[in-house]
Amino acid sequence: MTDFFQAIPKIKYEGPDSDNEFAFRHYNADEQVLGRRMEDHLRFSVAYWHSFAWPGGDPFGGQTFERPWFGDTMELAKLKADVAFEMFDILDAPFFCFHDADIRPEGATFAESRRNLEEIVDYFAGKMESAKTGLLWGTANMFSHRRWMSGAATNPDPDVFAYAAATVKSCMDATMKLGGANYVLWGGREGYETLINTDLAREAEQAGRFLQMVVDYKYKIGFQGAILIEPKPQEPSKHQYDYDVATVYGFLRRFGLEKEVKVNIEQGHAILAGHSFEHELALARSLGILGSIDINRNDYQSGWDTDQFPNNLPEVMLAYYEILQMGGFTTGGTNFDAKLRRQSLDPEDLILAHVGGMDLCARALKAAAAMLEDGKLEAARTERYAGWNTPANRAMLEEGDLASIAERVEEEGIKPEPRSGRQERLENLINRYV
Ligand code: XLS
Ligand code: NI
Ligand code: NI
């Protein structure tokens, strides 16, 4: 045991009336929601990078957090792992996620970095034998070190492409070894700062080829999890190629990978792309590529990926409504890719941020489940499209052409009658479940 979390107890469910800060009011892991345990629905995951590796910097100032494990040695990396698994235990978290760079010190060569990674992965594996927490996904950090400044797979320098391939291989191996449910690719610098020096067409070909290699390697090693791309429109690059769900789907189709790769959708990224979170989820669901979510939100005023813990019940409820309509997560889950505000220095802050986020998601899940069970919203939606159920209208869609349809419009004197979309009534309906 480290002494980082001192006397913080394991967080238990105490119900909505509890006065205890260190308790869940809504998240009750064993409670059944639509025939599935809440824990199995939500599949919560702690993000290693924000909770344990991020020093509290912002664009105007550096480190604010003082953590006893900050530093570049293997010994400190192990202390960090000890604290991380203590936190997973306090929260009873079923999953965590990591980048290679979060968990191991960078070596002087690729080989040394890989060996460091393997040693820490073994250390994790030892802990995971007795811990409940599993790995939701692993990923490679191909955006922090200066070698990645012009991209990883889309870099103009083939040496960087090679280094990226070796890096992803090592991270897929690590993910496989720890029984990861998914492998994520977020291309923070797969994009450009300026088009003046960029060959868009070539970079897209490189990215497509790279992704094919990732999929091939998945089969080669027999990795059972899903490969996920995490869309984001910009930041750190001015323009990021995996802009949003629609763009990623177009990219997957272009390279014939739409059956192989799904998406990990982050709330804050959806907003940065000018969408709502539920738009991105609904679109991915309709395309059959909805894999997993990062539930962190952005501040609506700052226009920056502020990675805050979720706090907007109606919005998160609509997100879980999409997930429930898909039949729930399979390999995916709810990852808190969220960080504390840089003034939130205390170990308690780290725990309570997650407690609040977990409770908020649990409330959202229960509200979404109630809305789905009730069926009123879906009935209204179905009713809106009911006109398509007549044989003539179905035939129009299936075998019609402009000329025959035009003939029918005149013959039958078809004259559309506008009908209310009932938005406010439906908003009122939704608010009853929140
Ligand atoms: C950054 C991304 C990143 C991914 C994992 O904005 O959200 O944290 O989730 O590389
Ligand atoms: Ni993000
Ligand atoms: Ni993310």
Coordinates of C-alpha atoms and ligand atoms in Angstrom, one line a residue:
M1 CA 0.0 0.0 0.0
T2 CA 1.2 3.5 -0.8
D3 CA 0.0 6.3 1.5
F4 CA -1.3 8.5 -1.3
F5 CA -5.0 8.1 -0.8
Q6 CA -4.5 7.9 3.0
A7 CA -7.8 7.1 4.7
I8 CA -10.1 7.3 1.7
P9 CA -12.4 4.3 1.9
K10 CA -13.7 2.1 -0.9
I11 CA -16.7 3.9 -2.4
K12 CA -20.0 2.2 -1.8
Y13 CA -23.5 2.7 -3.0
E14 CA -25.6 4.4 -0.4
G15 CA -28.6 5.7 -2.3
P16 CA -29.7 9.2 -3.3
D17 CA -30.3 10.4 0.3
S18 CA -26.8 9.7 1.5
D19 CA -24.9 12.6 2.9
N20 CA -21.5 11.0 2.5
E21 CA -19.3 12.6 -0.1
F22 CA -17.4 9.3 -0.5
A23 CA -20.4 7.3 -1.6
F24 CA -22.4 6.6 -4.8
R25 CA -25.9 8.0 -4.9
H26 CA -26.9 6.5 -8.2
Y27 CA -24.3 4.1 -9.4
N28 CA -25.2 0.7 -8.0
A29 CA -23.1 -1.8 -9.8
D30 CA -25.3 -4.8 -9.3
E31 CA -28.6 -3.1 -9.9
Q32 CA -30.4 -4.4 -13.0
V33 CA -31.2 -2.0 -15.8
L34 CA -33.1 -3.5 -18.7
G35 CA -31.9 -7.0 -17.7
R36 CA -28.2 -6.1 -17.3
R37 CA -26.1 -5.1 -14.3
M38 CA -25.4 -1.4 -14.2
E39 CA -21.7 -2.1 -14.1
D40 CA -21.9 -4.2 -17.3
H41 CA -23.9 -1.5 -19.1
L42 CA -21.6 1.4 -18.2
R43 CA -18.3 -0.3 -18.3
F44 CA -16.5 2.6 -16.6
S45 CA -12.8 3.2 -17.3
V46 CA -10.2 5.4 -15.7
A47 CA -7.8 7.2 -18.1
Y48 CA -4.2 6.6 -16.8
W49 CA -2.8 9.7 -18.6
H50 CA -5.1 12.4 -17.1
S51 CA -5.3 10.9 -13.6
F52 CA -1.7 9.9 -13.1
A53 CA 0.6 11.3 -15.8
W54 CA -0.7 14.8 -16.4
P55 CA 1.1 17.5 -14.3
G56 CA -1.7 20.1 -14.3
G57 CA -0.2 22.4 -17.0
D58 CA -2.1 24.6 -19.4
P59 CA -0.8 26.8 -22.3
F60 CA 0.2 29.5 -19.9
G61 CA 1.7 27.6 -17.0
G62 CA 3.3 24.4 -16.1
Q63 CA 3.0 21.8 -13.4
T64 CA 0.6 22.4 -10.5
F65 CA 0.3 18.9 -9.2
E66 CA 2.9 17.4 -7.0
R67 CA 2.8 13.6 -7.2
P68 CA 5.4 11.4 -5.5
W69 CA 5.6 9.3 -8.7
F70 CA 6.5 12.1 -11.1
G71 CA 9.8 11.4 -12.8
D72 CA 11.5 9.2 -15.4
T73 CA 12.6 6.1 -13.6
M74 CA 11.2 2.6 -13.7
E75 CA 10.9 2.7 -9.9
L76 CA 8.6 5.8 -10.1
A77 CA 6.6 4.2 -13.0
K78 CA 5.9 1.3 -10.6
L79 CA 4.9 3.6 -7.8
K80 CA 2.5 5.3 -10.2
A81 CA 1.1 1.9 -11.1
D82 CA 0.7 1.1 -7.4
V83 CA -1.3 4.3 -6.8
A84 CA -3.3 3.8 -10.0
F85 CA -4.5 0.3 -9.0
E86 CA -5.3 1.6 -5.5
M87 CA -7.5 4.2 -7.1
F88 CA -9.2 1.6 -9.3
D89 CA -9.9 -0.4 -6.2
I90 CA -11.3 2.5 -4.2
L91 CA -13.7 3.3 -7.2
D92 CA -14.3 -0.4 -7.9
A93 CA -13.5 0.6 -11.5
P94 CA -14.0 -2.3 -13.9
F95 CA -11.6 -0.9 -16.5
F96 CA -8.7 1.5 -17.2
C97 CA -7.0 2.8 -20.4
F98 CA -3.4 3.8 -21.1
H99 CA -1.0 5.1 -23.7
D100 CA 2.5 3.6 -23.7
A101 CA 4.0 7.0 -22.7
D102 CA 1.8 7.2 -19.6
I103 CA 3.0 4.1 -18.0
R104 CA 6.8 3.8 -18.9
P105 CA 9.7 6.1 -19.1
E106 CA 10.9 6.9 -22.6
G107 CA 14.1 5.0 -23.4
A108 CA 17.2 6.3 -25.4
T109 CA 16.2 4.0 -28.2
F110 CA 13.1 2.4 -29.5
A111 CA 14.3 -1.0 -28.1
E112 CA 14.8 0.5 -24.7
S113 CA 11.3 2.1 -24.7
R114 CA 9.8 -1.2 -25.7
R115 CA 11.6 -3.0 -22.9
N116 CA 10.4 -0.5 -20.4
L117 CA 6.9 -0.9 -21.7
E118 CA 7.1 -4.7 -21.4
E119 CA 8.4 -4.5 -17.9
I120 CA 5.5 -2.3 -16.7
V121 CA 3.0 -4.4 -18.6
D122 CA 4.3 -7.4 -16.7
Y123 CA 4.0 -5.4 -13.5
F124 CA 0.3 -4.5 -14.4
A125 CA -0.3 -8.2 -15.3
G126 CA 0.8 -9.2 -11.9
K127 CA -1.6 -6.7 -10.3
M128 CA -4.4 -7.7 -12.6
E129 CA -4.3 -11.3 -11.4
S130 CA -5.9 -10.2 -8.1
A131 CA -7.4 -6.9 -9.1
K132 CA -10.9 -6.7 -10.6
T133 CA -9.9 -4.0 -13.1
G134 CA -9.4 -5.0 -16.7
L135 CA -8.2 -3.1 -19.7
L136 CA -10.8 -1.3 -21.8
W137 CA -8.2 -0.2 -24.3
G138 CA -4.6 0.5 -24.9
T139 CA -3.2 3.0 -27.3
A140 CA 0.1 4.7 -28.5
N141 CA 1.0 8.2 -27.7
M142 CA 2.2 9.4 -31.1
F143 CA 1.7 13.1 -30.4
S144 CA 3.8 14.3 -27.4
H145 CA 7.4 13.5 -28.3
R146 CA 9.0 15.9 -30.8
R147 CA 9.5 13.1 -33.3
W148 CA 5.8 13.1 -33.9
M149 CA 5.5 16.9 -34.6
S150 CA 4.6 16.4 -38.3
G151 CA 2.5 13.4 -37.7
A152 CA 3.0 9.6 -37.2
A153 CA 1.6 7.5 -40.1
T154 CA 1.0 10.6 -42.2
N155 CA 4.5 12.0 -41.6
P156 CA 6.5 13.1 -44.7
D157 CA 9.5 11.2 -43.2
P158 CA 9.4 7.5 -43.8
D159 CA 11.6 6.9 -40.7
V160 CA 8.7 8.3 -38.6
F161 CA 6.2 6.1 -40.4
A162 CA 8.5 3.1 -39.5
Y163 CA 8.8 4.3 -35.9
A164 CA 5.0 4.6 -35.7
A165 CA 4.5 1.1 -37.0
A166 CA 7.0 -0.3 -34.4
T167 CA 5.3 1.7 -31.7
V168 CA 1.8 0.6 -32.5
K169 CA 3.0 -3.0 -32.7
S170 CA 4.4 -2.8 -29.3
C171 CA 1.2 -1.2 -27.9
M172 CA -1.0 -3.8 -29.6
D173 CA 1.2 -6.5 -28.0
A174 CA 0.8 -4.8 -24.6
T175 CA -3.0 -4.5 -25.0
M176 CA -3.2 -8.1 -26.1
K177 CA -1.1 -9.3 -23.2
L178 CA -3.4 -7.5 -20.7
G179 CA -6.6 -8.8 -22.2
G180 CA -7.7 -5.4 -23.6
A181 CA -11.2 -5.2 -25.0
N182 CA -10.2 -2.7 -27.7
Y183 CA -7.2 -1.0 -29.3
V184 CA -7.6 2.8 -30.0
L185 CA -6.0 5.0 -32.6
W186 CA -6.3 8.7 -31.9
G187 CA -4.4 10.7 -34.5
G188 CA -3.7 14.0 -32.8
R189 CA -1.0 15.0 -35.2
E190 CA -2.3 13.0 -38.2
G191 CA -3.3 16.2 -40.0
Y192 CA -1.5 19.4 -40.9
E193 CA -0.6 22.9 -39.6
T194 CA -0.6 24.4 -43.1
L195 CA -1.6 23.1 -46.5
I196 CA 1.3 25.0 -48.1
N197 CA 3.7 22.2 -47.1
T198 CA 1.3 19.3 -47.2
D199 CA 0.5 16.6 -49.8
L200 CA -3.0 15.6 -48.7
A201 CA -3.4 12.8 -51.2
R202 CA -0.2 11.1 -50.2
E203 CA -0.8 11.5 -46.5
A204 CA -4.3 9.8 -46.9
E205 CA -2.7 6.9 -48.7
Q206 CA -0.1 6.5 -45.9
A207 CA -2.9 6.6 -43.3
G208 CA -5.0 4.0 -45.2
R209 CA -2.0 1.7 -45.6
F210 CA -1.1 2.1 -41.9
L211 CA -4.6 1.2 -40.8
Q212 CA -4.6 -1.9 -43.0
M213 CA -1.4 -3.0 -41.3
V214 CA -3.0 -2.5 -37.9
V215 CA -5.9 -4.7 -38.9
D216 CA -3.7 -7.3 -40.4
Y217 CA -1.6 -7.4 -37.2
K218 CA -4.7 -7.8 -35.1
Y219 CA -5.5 -11.0 -37.0
K220 CA -1.9 -12.1 -37.0
I221 CA -1.7 -12.1 -33.2
G222 CA -5.3 -13.2 -32.7
F223 CA -6.4 -10.1 -30.9
Q224 CA -10.1 -10.5 -30.1
G225 CA -10.9 -6.9 -29.3
A226 CA -12.1 -4.1 -31.6
I227 CA -9.9 -1.6 -33.4
L228 CA -11.3 1.9 -32.8
I229 CA -10.5 5.3 -34.3
E230 CA -11.2 8.3 -32.1
P231 CA -12.4 11.3 -34.3
K232 CA -11.4 14.8 -33.5
P233 CA -11.4 17.8 -35.8
Q234 CA -8.4 19.7 -34.7
E235 CA -6.0 20.3 -31.7
P236 CA -3.2 19.8 -31.5
S237 CA -3.0 20.0 -35.3
K238 CA -4.9 22.8 -37.1
H239 CA -6.7 20.2 -39.1
Q240 CA -7.0 16.6 -38.1
Y241 CA -7.8 14.0 -40.8
D242 CA -10.2 12.0 -38.5
Y243 CA -12.4 15.0 -38.3
D244 CA -15.7 13.4 -37.2
V245 CA -17.7 10.2 -37.5
A246 CA -18.8 11.0 -41.0
T247 CA -15.2 11.7 -42.2
V248 CA -13.9 8.6 -40.5
Y249 CA -16.6 6.5 -42.1
G250 CA -15.7 7.9 -45.6
F251 CA -12.0 7.1 -44.9
L252 CA -12.8 3.5 -43.8
R253 CA -15.0 3.0 -46.9
R254 CA -12.2 4.3 -49.1
F255 CA -9.8 1.7 -47.8
G256 CA -12.4 -1.1 -47.5
L257 CA -12.1 -1.2 -43.7
E258 CA -15.6 -0.2 -42.6
K259 CA -16.3 -3.7 -41.3
E260 CA -13.0 -3.9 -39.4
V261 CA -12.8 -0.6 -37.5
K262 CA -15.3 1.2 -35.3
V263 CA -15.2 4.6 -33.5
N264 CA -14.5 5.8 -30.0
I265 CA -16.5 9.0 -29.7
E266 CA -15.5 11.7 -27.3
Q267 CA -18.1 14.2 -26.1
G268 CA -15.7 17.1 -26.3
H269 CA -14.5 16.2 -29.8
A270 CA -18.0 16.1 -31.1
I271 CA -18.5 19.7 -29.8
L272 CA -15.2 20.8 -31.4
A273 CA -16.4 19.4 -34.7
G274 CA -19.6 21.5 -34.5
H275 CA -21.9 18.6 -33.7
S276 CA -23.7 17.4 -30.6
F277 CA -22.5 14.3 -28.8
E278 CA -25.8 12.5 -29.7
H279 CA -25.4 13.4 -33.3
E280 CA -22.0 11.6 -33.5
L281 CA -23.4 8.6 -31.6
A282 CA -26.6 8.4 -33.7
L283 CA -24.6 8.6 -36.9
A284 CA -22.1 6.0 -35.8
R285 CA -24.9 3.7 -34.7
S286 CA -26.7 4.1 -38.0
L287 CA -23.5 3.2 -39.8
G288 CA -22.8 0.2 -37.5
I289 CA -19.5 1.6 -36.2
L290 CA -20.4 2.8 -32.7
G291 CA -17.7 1.2 -30.5
S292 CA -17.0 3.1 -27.3
I293 CA -17.2 6.5 -25.7
D294 CA -14.9 9.0 -24.0
I295 CA -17.4 10.8 -21.7
N296 CA -15.4 14.0 -20.9
R297 CA -17.0 17.3 -21.8
N298 CA -15.6 20.7 -22.9
D299 CA -16.3 24.0 -21.4
Y300 CA -18.7 25.7 -23.8
Q301 CA -17.1 29.1 -23.5
S302 CA -13.4 28.2 -23.9
G303 CA -13.6 26.4 -27.3
W304 CA -10.8 24.2 -26.1
D305 CA -10.6 20.5 -25.3
T306 CA -10.9 21.0 -21.6
D307 CA -11.5 17.4 -20.8
Q308 CA -13.9 17.9 -17.8
F309 CA -15.8 15.3 -16.0
P310 CA -19.4 15.0 -17.3
N311 CA -22.0 17.1 -15.6
N312 CA -24.9 17.6 -18.0
L313 CA -27.6 15.0 -17.3
P314 CA -29.9 15.6 -20.3
E315 CA -27.1 15.5 -22.7
V316 CA -25.5 12.3 -21.3
M317 CA -28.9 10.7 -21.1
L318 CA -29.4 11.1 -24.8
A319 CA -26.0 9.6 -25.3
Y320 CA -26.9 6.4 -23.4
Y321 CA -30.2 6.4 -25.2
E322 CA -28.3 5.8 -28.4
I323 CA -26.1 3.1 -26.7
L324 CA -29.2 1.3 -25.3
Q325 CA -30.8 1.4 -28.7
M326 CA -27.8 -0.2 -30.1
G327 CA -28.3 -3.0 -27.6
G328 CA -25.7 -1.7 -25.2
F329 CA -21.9 -1.8 -25.4
T330 CA -20.2 -5.0 -26.6
T331 CA -16.4 -4.4 -26.4
G332 CA -16.8 -0.7 -25.7
G333 CA -17.3 1.2 -22.5
T334 CA -17.4 4.6 -20.8
N335 CA -13.9 6.0 -20.5
F336 CA -13.3 9.1 -18.3
D337 CA -10.8 10.8 -20.6
A338 CA -11.2 13.6 -18.1
K339 CA -8.8 15.6 -16.0
L340 CA -9.1 17.6 -12.9
R341 CA -9.0 21.4 -13.1
R342 CA -5.4 22.4 -12.4
Q343 CA -6.3 23.9 -9.0
S344 CA -7.8 20.6 -7.8
L345 CA -4.6 19.4 -6.1
D346 CA -5.9 17.0 -3.5
P347 CA -6.0 13.2 -3.8
E348 CA -9.7 13.5 -2.7
D349 CA -10.3 15.6 -5.8
L350 CA -9.2 12.7 -8.0
I351 CA -11.5 10.3 -6.3
L352 CA -14.5 12.5 -6.1
A353 CA -14.3 13.7 -9.7
H354 CA -14.7 10.1 -10.7
V355 CA -17.5 9.4 -8.2
G356 CA -19.4 12.4 -9.5
G357 CA -18.9 11.3 -13.1
M358 CA -19.9 7.7 -12.4
D359 CA -23.0 8.9 -10.6
L360 CA -24.0 11.3 -13.4
C361 CA -23.7 8.5 -16.0
A362 CA -25.7 6.1 -13.8
R363 CA -28.5 8.6 -13.6
A364 CA -28.3 9.2 -17.3
L365 CA -28.4 5.5 -18.0
K366 CA -31.5 4.9 -15.8
A367 CA -33.3 7.9 -17.4
A368 CA -32.5 6.6 -20.9
A369 CA -33.6 3.1 -19.9
A370 CA -36.9 4.5 -18.6
M371 CA -37.5 6.4 -21.8
L372 CA -36.7 3.4 -23.9
E373 CA -39.0 1.1 -21.8
D374 CA -41.8 3.6 -21.9
G375 CA -41.6 3.7 -25.7
K376 CA -43.3 7.0 -26.1
L377 CA -40.5 8.7 -27.9
E378 CA -39.9 5.8 -30.3
A379 CA -43.7 5.6 -30.9
A380 CA -43.7 9.3 -31.9
R381 CA -40.7 8.8 -34.1
T382 CA -42.3 5.7 -35.8
E383 CA -45.6 7.6 -36.2
R384 CA -43.8 10.4 -38.0
Y385 CA -42.6 8.0 -40.8
A386 CA -45.8 5.9 -40.8
G387 CA -46.7 7.1 -44.3
W388 CA -43.9 5.0 -45.7
N389 CA -45.7 1.8 -44.7
T390 CA -48.3 1.8 -47.5
P391 CA -47.4 -0.5 -50.4
A392 CA -47.4 2.3 -52.9
N393 CA -44.9 4.4 -50.9
R394 CA -42.7 1.4 -50.2
A395 CA -42.7 0.6 -53.9
M396 CA -41.7 4.2 -54.8
L397 CA -38.6 3.9 -52.7
E398 CA -37.7 0.4 -53.9
E399 CA -38.4 0.5 -57.6
G400 CA -39.6 4.0 -58.4
D401 CA -38.0 6.4 -60.9
L402 CA -38.5 10.1 -61.4
A403 CA -40.8 9.7 -64.4
S404 CA -43.2 7.1 -62.9
I405 CA -43.3 9.1 -59.6
A406 CA -44.1 12.3 -61.5
E407 CA -46.9 10.5 -63.3
R408 CA -48.4 9.3 -60.0
V409 CA -48.2 12.7 -58.4
E410 CA -50.4 14.1 -61.2
E411 CA -52.7 11.1 -61.5
E412 CA -53.5 10.8 -57.8
G413 CA -53.3 14.6 -57.3
I414 CA -50.7 14.1 -54.5
K415 CA -50.6 17.3 -52.4
P416 CA -48.4 17.2 -49.3
E417 CA -50.0 18.5 -46.1
P418 CA -47.3 19.8 -43.7
R419 CA -47.5 18.2 -40.2
S420 CA -46.1 19.4 -36.9
G421 CA -42.7 18.1 -36.0
R422 CA -43.8 18.4 -32.3
Q423 CA -40.3 19.3 -31.1
E424 CA -41.4 21.1 -27.9
R425 CA -43.8 18.4 -27.0
L426 CA -41.1 15.8 -27.4
E427 CA -38.6 17.9 -25.4
N428 CA -41.3 18.0 -22.7
L429 CA -41.6 14.3 -22.9
I430 CA -37.8 13.8 -22.6
N431 CA -37.7 16.1 -19.6
R432 CA -40.0 13.8 -17.7
Y433 CA -37.4 11.1 -17.5
V434 CA -34.4 13.3 -16.5
Ligands
XLS1 C1 -7.2 13.7 -27.1 C2 -7.8 12.4 -27.0 C3 -6.9 11.3 -26.4 C4 -7.4 9.9 -26.8 C5 -6.4 8.9 -26.6 O1 -7.9 14.7 -27.3 O2 -9.0 12.4 -26.4 O3 -6.9 11.5 -25.0 O4 -8.5 9.6 -26.1 O5 -5.2 9.1 -27.3
NI2 NI -9.8 14.4 -26.3
NI3 NI -10.2 10.8 -25.9

